Coordinates of C-alpha atoms in Angstrom, one line a residue:
M144 CA 0.2 -0.1 -0.5
T145 CA 2.6 2.4 1.0
A146 CA 4.8 1.8 -2.3
R147 CA 1.6 2.5 -4.0
F148 CA 0.8 5.8 -2.5
T149 CA 4.0 6.7 -3.1
Q150 CA 4.0 5.7 -7.1
F151 CA 0.7 7.6 -6.9
K152 CA 2.3 11.1 -5.1
L153 CA 5.1 10.9 -8.3
V154 CA 2.9 10.5 -11.1
G155 CA -0.1 12.0 -9.6
P156 CA 0.3 14.9 -10.8
A157 CA 1.4 14.5 -14.2
I158 CA -1.8 12.1 -14.8
I159 CA -4.3 14.8 -13.2
L160 CA -1.3 18.2 -15.8
I161 CA -2.2 15.9 -18.7
A162 CA -5.8 15.3 -18.2
I163 CA -5.8 19.1 -17.6
L164 CA -4.3 19.2 -20.2
L165 CA -6.4 17.4 -22.5
T166 CA -9.4 17.9 -21.4
G167 CA -8.9 22.7 -22.5
L168 CA -7.7 20.8 -25.9
A169 CA -10.7 19.0 -26.6
A170 CA -12.6 22.6 -25.0
V171 CA -11.0 25.1 -27.4
P172 CA -12.1 23.6 -31.1
Y173 CA -15.3 23.7 -29.5
Y174 CA -15.8 27.1 -28.7
G175 CA -13.4 28.1 -31.4
V176 CA -15.9 26.2 -33.3
A177 CA -19.1 27.8 -32.4
R178 CA -17.7 31.3 -32.6
L179 CA -16.1 30.3 -36.0
D180 CA -19.8 28.7 -37.2
A181 CA -22.3 31.6 -35.3
K182 CA -20.0 33.8 -37.3
I183 CA -20.6 32.3 -40.6
R184 CA -24.6 32.2 -39.5
E185 CA -24.0 35.8 -38.8
R186 CA -23.2 36.1 -42.8
Q187 CA -25.6 34.3 -44.1
E188 CA -28.3 36.2 -42.7
T189 CA -26.5 39.0 -43.8
L190 CA -26.0 37.7 -47.7
V191 CA -30.3 36.7 -47.1
K192 CA -31.6 40.0 -46.4
R193 CA -28.6 41.6 -48.9
N194 CA -30.1 39.5 -51.6
I195 CA -33.5 39.8 -50.4
S196 CA -33.1 43.6 -50.6
I197 CA -31.2 43.5 -54.2
W198 CA -34.4 41.5 -55.5
I199 CA -36.6 44.1 -54.4
S200 CA -34.1 46.6 -56.1
D201 CA -34.8 44.9 -58.6
V202 CA -37.6 45.0 -59.3
E203 CA -38.3 49.3 -58.1
F204 CA -35.5 49.4 -60.6
A205 CA -37.9 47.5 -63.6
L206 CA -41.4 49.9 -62.5
T207 CA -39.1 53.4 -63.7
A208 CA -39.5 52.8 -67.2
W209 CA -43.6 53.7 -66.5
T210 CA -44.0 56.2 -63.7
I211 CA -40.4 58.7 -65.0
W212 CA -41.6 59.8 -67.4
D213 CA -43.1 63.0 -68.8
E214 CA -46.6 61.8 -69.7
S215 CA -47.1 59.7 -66.8
I216 CA -47.3 64.0 -65.2
A217 CA -49.7 65.2 -67.8
K218 CA -52.1 62.1 -68.5
L219 CA -52.3 61.5 -64.4
D220 CA -51.6 64.6 -63.1
N221 CA -52.0 68.2 -65.5
S222 CA -55.3 66.4 -67.1
Y223 CA -56.1 63.0 -65.8
D224 CA -57.4 60.8 -68.7
P225 CA -58.4 57.3 -68.0
E226 CA -57.5 55.5 -71.3
W227 CA -54.7 57.1 -71.1
A228 CA -53.8 55.2 -67.8
D229 CA -55.4 51.7 -68.0
R230 CA -53.7 51.7 -71.6
N231 CA -50.4 52.4 -70.4
I232 CA -50.2 52.2 -66.7
G233 CA -52.3 49.3 -66.2
S234 CA -53.0 46.7 -69.3
S235 CA -48.7 48.2 -70.0
L236 CA -48.1 46.7 -66.8
I237 CA -50.0 43.7 -66.3
G238 CA -49.0 42.6 -69.8
T239 CA -45.5 43.3 -70.2
S240 CA -43.8 42.4 -66.2
R241 CA -44.7 40.0 -63.5
T242 CA -46.7 42.9 -62.3
R243 CA -50.7 41.5 -60.8
F244 CA -52.3 44.3 -59.8
A245 CA -51.9 48.4 -59.9
A246 CA -53.1 51.6 -58.7
I247 CA -52.9 55.4 -59.1
L248 CA -53.2 57.2 -56.0
D249 CA -53.6 61.4 -57.0
A250 CA -51.9 63.7 -55.0
G251 CA -54.4 63.6 -52.2
D252 CA -53.9 59.6 -51.7
Y253 CA -57.2 59.5 -53.1
M254 CA -57.0 56.0 -55.8
I255 CA -57.9 56.9 -59.1
Y256 CA -57.6 54.3 -60.7
S257 CA -56.5 50.2 -60.2
K258 CA -56.8 47.2 -62.0
T259 CA -56.2 43.4 -61.6
A260 CA -55.1 40.6 -63.1
D261 CA -58.1 38.0 -64.0
E262 CA -55.9 35.5 -63.1
V263 CA -55.3 35.9 -59.6
L264 CA -58.7 37.3 -58.7
N265 CA -59.5 34.7 -57.0
R266 CA -56.4 34.0 -55.0
P267 CA -56.5 35.5 -51.3
F268 CA -54.5 38.6 -51.3
F269 CA -56.2 40.0 -55.0
L270 CA -59.7 38.7 -53.4
R271 CA -59.6 41.3 -50.7
G272 CA -59.8 44.0 -53.2
A273 CA -58.2 47.6 -54.4
E274 CA -59.5 49.7 -52.1
V275 CA -58.2 47.1 -48.7
I276 CA -54.6 46.4 -51.0
T277 CA -53.6 49.9 -51.7
K278 CA -55.1 50.7 -47.0
D279 CA -51.9 48.2 -46.5
A280 CA -49.6 49.6 -49.0
G281 CA -50.4 53.4 -46.3
S282 CA -47.3 52.9 -44.8
L283 CA -45.4 52.7 -48.3
V284 CA -46.8 55.7 -49.1
A285 CA -46.0 57.6 -46.2
H286 CA -42.5 56.7 -46.9
V287 CA -42.6 57.5 -50.5
R288 CA -44.5 61.3 -49.1
E289 CA -42.2 61.9 -46.4
R290 CA -39.0 61.4 -49.4
E291 CA -41.2 63.3 -52.3
A292 CA -40.8 65.9 -50.2
G293 CA -36.8 65.7 -49.9
V294 CA -36.8 65.6 -53.8
R295 CA -35.1 68.4 -55.7
A296 CA -36.0 68.4 -59.6
T297 CA -32.9 69.1 -61.1
G298 CA -31.8 66.9 -64.5
I299 CA -33.6 62.4 -64.6
P300 CA -34.2 61.6 -60.3
N301 CA -33.5 59.1 -58.9
P302 CA -36.5 56.6 -57.9
V303 CA -38.9 57.3 -54.7
A304 CA -40.0 53.6 -53.9
F305 CA -41.0 51.9 -50.8
S306 CA -41.5 48.1 -50.6
K307 CA -42.8 45.0 -48.4
I308 CA -43.1 41.3 -48.4
E309 CA -47.1 41.0 -47.3
V310 CA -48.0 37.1 -46.7
I311 CA -52.3 36.0 -46.8
G312 CA -52.5 33.0 -45.8
S313 CA -50.6 30.8 -48.0
D314 CA -50.2 33.4 -50.4
A315 CA -47.3 36.3 -50.6
V316 CA -47.1 39.4 -52.2
L317 CA -44.1 42.1 -53.4
L318 CA -46.4 45.0 -52.2
T319 CA -44.3 48.7 -53.6
A320 CA -45.4 51.7 -53.6
S321 CA -43.4 54.7 -56.5
L322 CA -43.5 57.4 -56.3
F323 CA -45.0 59.4 -60.5
Q324 CA -42.2 61.6 -62.0
P325 CA -41.0 63.7 -64.6
D326 CA -38.0 62.5 -66.9
F327 CA -36.8 66.0 -69.2
R328 CA -39.9 68.0 -67.1
T329 CA -41.8 68.5 -70.2
A330 CA -44.1 67.9 -68.2
T331 CA -44.3 68.9 -64.1
P332 CA -46.6 68.4 -60.8
R333 CA -49.6 71.1 -60.8
G334 CA -49.2 71.2 -56.6
A335 CA -46.4 69.6 -54.2
R336 CA -47.6 66.2 -54.4
A337 CA -46.9 63.8 -57.9
P338 CA -49.4 60.8 -58.3
V339 CA -48.6 57.5 -56.3
L340 CA -48.2 53.9 -57.7
V341 CA -49.2 51.6 -56.3
S342 CA -48.2 47.3 -57.4
A343 CA -48.1 44.1 -56.4
V344 CA -45.8 41.4 -58.1
P345 CA -47.4 38.0 -56.8
I346 CA -44.6 35.1 -55.3
A347 CA -44.8 32.2 -57.1
G348 CA -45.2 29.3 -55.7
S349 CA -45.3 29.2 -51.4
L350 CA -42.0 31.8 -50.1
Q351 CA -40.4 29.7 -48.5
E352 CA -39.8 27.2 -51.4
F353 CA -39.3 30.6 -53.2
L354 CA -36.8 31.6 -51.0
G355 CA -35.3 28.7 -50.3
N356 CA -34.3 28.2 -53.7
R357 CA -33.5 31.2 -54.7
F358 CA -30.5 32.1 -52.1
L359 CA -30.3 27.7 -51.3
L360 CA -31.8 27.4 -48.5
D361 CA -31.5 23.8 -46.6
D362 CA -34.8 23.2 -44.8
A363 CA -36.6 27.1 -45.3
A364 CA -39.7 27.6 -43.4
I365 CA -41.8 30.5 -43.0
G366 CA -43.0 31.3 -39.6
P367 CA -43.0 33.8 -36.4
L368 CA -40.4 34.9 -34.8
N369 CA -41.4 33.6 -31.6
A370 CA -41.9 29.8 -32.9
V371 CA -38.3 29.9 -34.4
S372 CA -35.8 28.0 -32.2
P373 CA -32.6 29.3 -31.6
D374 CA -30.7 26.6 -33.1
R375 CA -31.6 28.6 -36.5
A376 CA -31.3 31.3 -38.7
R377 CA -33.3 33.0 -39.5
A378 CA -34.1 37.1 -41.6
E379 CA -37.3 39.2 -41.7
I380 CA -38.6 39.4 -44.5
A381 CA -42.4 39.7 -44.5
V382 CA -45.1 40.9 -42.5
G383 CA -48.3 38.9 -41.4
Q384 CA -52.1 39.1 -41.8
D385 CA -51.8 40.9 -38.5
G386 CA -49.5 43.0 -38.6
Q387 CA -46.8 40.7 -37.0
P388 CA -43.3 40.1 -38.7
E389 CA -42.9 37.3 -39.8
V390 CA -39.2 35.4 -40.7
L391 CA -37.7 33.3 -43.2
S392 CA -35.5 30.7 -40.8
W393 CA -33.8 27.7 -42.1
R394 CA -30.7 25.6 -41.2
P395 CA -27.9 27.2 -41.2
L396 CA -24.2 25.9 -42.7
T397 CA -21.8 24.9 -39.6
P398 CA -18.8 23.7 -41.7
A399 CA -17.0 24.4 -38.6
R400 CA -18.3 21.1 -36.7
D401 CA -18.2 19.0 -39.8
L402 CA -15.3 19.7 -40.2
L403 CA -14.5 18.9 -36.8
M404 CA -16.7 15.8 -36.1
Q405 CA -14.6 14.5 -39.4
S406 CA -10.8 14.9 -37.5
L407 CA -12.0 14.0 -34.4
P408 CA -10.4 10.5 -34.1
L409 CA -7.0 12.1 -36.4
V410 CA -6.8 14.8 -33.1
A411 CA -7.3 12.7 -30.9
S412 CA -4.6 10.3 -32.2
V413 CA -1.4 13.0 -32.0
A414 CA -3.4 15.3 -28.9
I415 CA -0.2 13.7 -26.7
V416 CA 2.1 14.0 -29.0
L417 CA 1.4 17.7 -29.9
V418 CA 0.0 19.0 -27.4
A419 CA 3.2 20.7 -25.3
G420 CA 4.9 22.5 -28.4
G421 CA 1.3 23.1 -29.6
L422 CA 0.6 25.1 -26.7
F423 CA 4.0 26.3 -26.7
V424 CA 3.5 27.8 -30.4
A425 CA 0.0 29.2 -29.6
R426 CA 1.1 31.6 -26.8
L427 CA 4.5 32.4 -29.0
S428 CA 1.9 32.9 -32.2
R429 CA -0.8 34.7 -29.5
R430 CA 1.8 36.8 -28.3
A431 CA 3.3 38.1 -31.9
V432 CA -0.2 38.5 -33.6
V433 CA -1.2 40.1 -30.3
S434 CA 2.1 42.6 -30.9
L435 CA 1.7 43.2 -34.8
V436 CA -2.1 43.9 -33.8
E437 CA -1.3 47.0 -31.4
A438 CA 1.3 48.2 -33.8
E439 CA -0.6 48.6 -36.1
Q440 CA -3.4 50.4 -34.4
R441 CA -0.8 52.5 -32.4
M442 CA 0.3 53.6 -35.9
R443 CA -3.2 53.7 -37.5
H444 CA -4.0 56.2 -34.9
A445 CA -0.6 57.9 -35.4
A446 CA -1.8 58.4 -38.9
T447 CA -4.9 60.1 -38.5
H448 CA -5.3 61.4 -34.9
D449 CA -2.8 65.0 -33.3
F450 CA -0.2 63.2 -30.7
L451 CA -0.9 65.9 -28.4
T452 CA -5.0 66.4 -28.3
G453 CA -6.0 62.7 -28.8
L454 CA -8.4 65.0 -32.1
A455 CA -9.0 63.5 -35.5
N456 CA -6.9 65.4 -37.7
R457 CA -7.4 67.0 -40.9
S458 CA -6.2 63.9 -42.9
M459 CA -9.1 62.1 -41.5
I460 CA -12.3 65.5 -42.1
A461 CA -13.0 65.0 -45.8
T462 CA -13.4 61.9 -45.4
E463 CA -16.2 61.8 -42.7
F464 CA -17.0 64.6 -44.2
A465 CA -18.4 62.5 -47.2
R466 CA -20.1 60.6 -44.5
L467 CA -22.0 63.0 -42.5
S468 CA -22.6 65.2 -45.9
S469 CA -23.7 62.6 -47.5
A470 CA -26.6 61.5 -44.8
G471 CA -27.8 64.4 -44.6
S472 CA -27.7 68.3 -43.4
L473 CA -24.3 69.5 -42.4
T474 CA -23.1 72.2 -40.2
V475 CA -19.3 72.8 -40.6
A476 CA -17.5 75.2 -37.9
C477 CA -14.1 76.3 -37.9
L478 CA -12.8 78.1 -34.5
D479 CA -9.5 79.5 -33.5
L480 CA -8.5 80.8 -29.8
D481 CA -8.0 84.9 -29.1
G482 CA -5.1 85.7 -27.4
F483 CA -3.3 82.4 -27.9
K484 CA -0.3 83.5 -28.8
S485 CA -0.4 85.9 -25.5
V486 CA -0.4 82.5 -23.4
N487 CA 2.5 80.7 -25.6
D488 CA 4.7 83.2 -25.7
R489 CA 4.3 84.5 -22.3
Y490 CA 4.5 81.3 -20.3
G491 CA 6.2 78.7 -22.6
H492 CA 5.1 76.3 -25.4
A493 CA 5.0 73.7 -22.3
A494 CA 2.1 75.7 -21.2
G495 CA 0.3 76.3 -25.0
D496 CA 0.5 73.2 -25.3
E497 CA -0.8 72.2 -21.9
L498 CA -3.4 74.4 -22.9
L499 CA -4.6 72.9 -26.7
K500 CA -4.6 70.0 -24.5
Q501 CA -7.6 71.2 -22.3
V502 CA -9.1 72.7 -24.5
A503 CA -9.5 69.4 -26.6
A504 CA -11.2 67.9 -23.4
R505 CA -13.5 70.9 -22.9
L506 CA -14.5 70.6 -26.9
R507 CA -15.4 66.6 -26.4
A508 CA -17.1 67.3 -23.7
G509 CA -18.9 70.9 -25.0
T510 CA -20.4 68.3 -28.5
R511 CA -22.3 65.5 -28.9
Q512 CA -22.1 62.2 -29.0
D513 CA -21.9 62.0 -33.0
D514 CA -20.1 65.7 -33.3
M515 CA -17.0 65.3 -35.4
V516 CA -14.2 67.6 -33.4
F517 CA -10.5 67.8 -35.4
R518 CA -7.8 70.0 -35.0
L519 CA -6.5 71.6 -37.8
G520 CA -3.3 72.9 -36.7
G521 CA -1.9 75.3 -33.9
D522 CA -4.6 76.4 -31.9
E523 CA -7.2 76.4 -35.4
F524 CA -9.9 72.8 -34.8
A525 CA -12.9 72.3 -36.9
I526 CA -16.4 70.7 -35.8
L527 CA -18.5 69.0 -37.8
M528 CA -22.1 69.1 -36.9
P529 CA -24.7 66.2 -39.0
S530 CA -27.8 67.7 -39.1
V531 CA -28.2 70.1 -36.7
P532 CA -30.0 73.5 -38.4
L533 CA -27.5 76.6 -38.1
G534 CA -29.2 78.8 -36.2
E535 CA -29.1 75.4 -33.9
A536 CA -25.3 75.3 -34.5
E537 CA -24.8 79.2 -33.5
W538 CA -26.6 78.1 -30.7
R539 CA -24.2 75.3 -29.8
C540 CA -20.8 77.6 -30.6
R541 CA -21.8 80.4 -28.1
Q542 CA -22.1 77.2 -25.6
L543 CA -18.6 76.4 -26.7
S544 CA -17.4 79.5 -27.0
S545 CA -18.6 80.7 -23.1
L546 CA -17.5 77.0 -21.8
L547 CA -13.7 78.0 -23.7
S548 CA -13.4 81.5 -22.2
Q549 CA -13.6 80.2 -19.1
P550 CA -9.5 80.4 -17.1
Y551 CA -7.4 77.3 -17.2
V552 CA -4.5 76.8 -14.6
L553 CA -1.6 75.2 -16.1
D554 CA 1.5 74.1 -13.8
G555 CA -0.1 76.1 -10.7
I556 CA -0.8 79.2 -13.6
E557 CA -4.1 81.0 -14.7
A558 CA -4.7 81.4 -18.1
S559 CA -7.8 83.0 -19.8
V560 CA -7.8 82.4 -24.1
G561 CA -11.2 83.1 -26.6
A562 CA -13.3 81.2 -28.8
S563 CA -13.8 82.4 -32.4
F564 CA -16.2 80.4 -34.8
G565 CA -17.3 80.4 -38.1
L566 CA -19.7 78.4 -39.4
G567 CA -21.3 77.1 -42.9
E568 CA -24.3 74.8 -43.8
V569 CA -24.0 71.9 -46.2
P570 CA -27.8 71.3 -47.3
P571 CA -28.6 67.8 -47.9
G572 CA -27.8 66.7 -51.4
A573 CA -25.7 70.4 -52.4
G574 CA -23.0 68.2 -53.7
E575 CA -20.6 70.4 -52.0
S576 CA -17.2 69.7 -51.1
C577 CA -15.5 69.6 -48.0
D578 CA -12.5 72.2 -49.4
D579 CA -16.0 74.1 -50.3
A580 CA -17.4 73.3 -46.7
L581 CA -14.0 74.9 -44.8
K582 CA -13.0 77.5 -47.2
R583 CA -17.1 79.1 -46.0
A584 CA -16.5 78.2 -42.7
D585 CA -12.8 79.6 -42.5
G586 CA -13.7 82.9 -44.5
A587 CA -16.7 83.2 -41.6
L588 CA -14.4 82.7 -39.0
Y589 CA -11.9 85.4 -40.1
A590 CA -15.2 87.3 -40.4
A591 CA -15.8 86.8 -36.6
K592 CA -12.1 88.0 -35.2
A593 CA -12.4 91.0 -37.4
K594 CA -15.3 92.1 -35.1
G595 CA -13.9 90.6 -32.1
R596 CA -12.9 88.4 -29.1
G597 CA -15.2 85.4 -28.6
T598 CA -17.8 86.1 -32.0
V599 CA -19.4 83.5 -33.7
V600 CA -20.1 84.5 -37.7
A601 CA -22.8 82.3 -40.1
S602 CA -21.7 81.9 -44.0
S603 CA -24.4 83.9 -45.7
G604 CA -24.0 81.9 -49.3
A605 CA -21.1 80.4 -52.0
G606 CA -19.6 83.8 -51.9
F607 CA -18.6 84.8 -48.2
A608 CA -15.9 82.6 -48.3
S609 CA -14.4 84.9 -50.9
N610 CA -14.9 87.9 -49.4
A611 CA -14.5 86.9 -46.5
A612 CA -10.8 85.7 -47.2
N613 CA -10.2 89.6 -47.9
S614 CA -10.8 90.4 -44.6
R615 CA -8.3 87.8 -43.7
S616 CA -5.9 89.5 -45.8
R617 CA -6.8 92.6 -44.1
L618 CA -6.3 91.5 -41.3
R619 CA -2.9 89.7 -41.4

């Protein structure tokens, strides 16, 4: 007994250590497999949603042959011609495309025309009648009207259309609302609103069969979201009769798990031999990868951010301007500090650097999360304010000017500076470049400095930059 106990004390720790290592080696692949399969599932869900969106966009674009047309404005809005509407819209759509229902709403969203193909009259979706179908499209029409209010009448317009898949029983239909628009503007709407086309395209066969075959999905099924098991991939694609979302679900691909199960015997046979070397190499590789990634992140950050204040630098402003201006209205603010040179000359560059750091911190604290703050160089800064009207931007800049004018403590020394602001508003779709917007804001800034310390001035137009630039040269 004593010999066995002594042998166990000698060998036992090694056996336990090997068992722990083997258990860990077995657990790590399973954990990694689960994460990899989850990412593959997420990508597949994204691809399915994207492909459904592309398919819907193709259907919407095909409708532009009927909706972006001067004659449609003339015959449907300027002077309604029912025979023309039936011949060139209803019969033409149903006869030459997959559309099986077409209705036209006037500027007041009242239905003035509808037509349903004979072969679908008895299907559940179409059996409800044109009034009910156009009512189902009410939310789509509302989106069209909202987008219509922002459409600018320059050149051939982009299509304005919104769609949804609707399921009634076993009947699935793509319902679309499209805005009629002139192409060459030989005819224009009488008022602020144009007619709207409501169209319906039946989806052949069952919806799950159509989408499953189109996107090569395994065991595709349609059902309410709360009825889908967690292990199935899903994508919201339709609206049920009760208004609740319907999701397409399918059995996701699991290539990592399948590969692991196939290679498990081989892995088990070589695990003992490779465990020590594998762990060592994995540790070294992980350290090397982490070091490389951290070094790359530091290099990228250093290239795009000011080393002193940590703010984004001039190299990022054009990219962020393009991103924010494409999403909607944008106000550009340029500012510099009043009295910074005196602080720098009187207390030294170290105090000046500390002052710039504190100014950057106050700018971060005084702006919204969506705003972007940049240091352009020296004591010059810029702020991009998305979706902020010019009047509100002026008020915000006055608040910032007040915040920046509070005293600063620099290594026991109290110093004060002011801040002048110049603003330029970039309306949505204006097509103005970043350089032009900055020039306007910069021109307004120098006009502000000419008026006195802590002033906020907004540019009054495209010519403001050149006029204010002349003022800038006179100030110098």
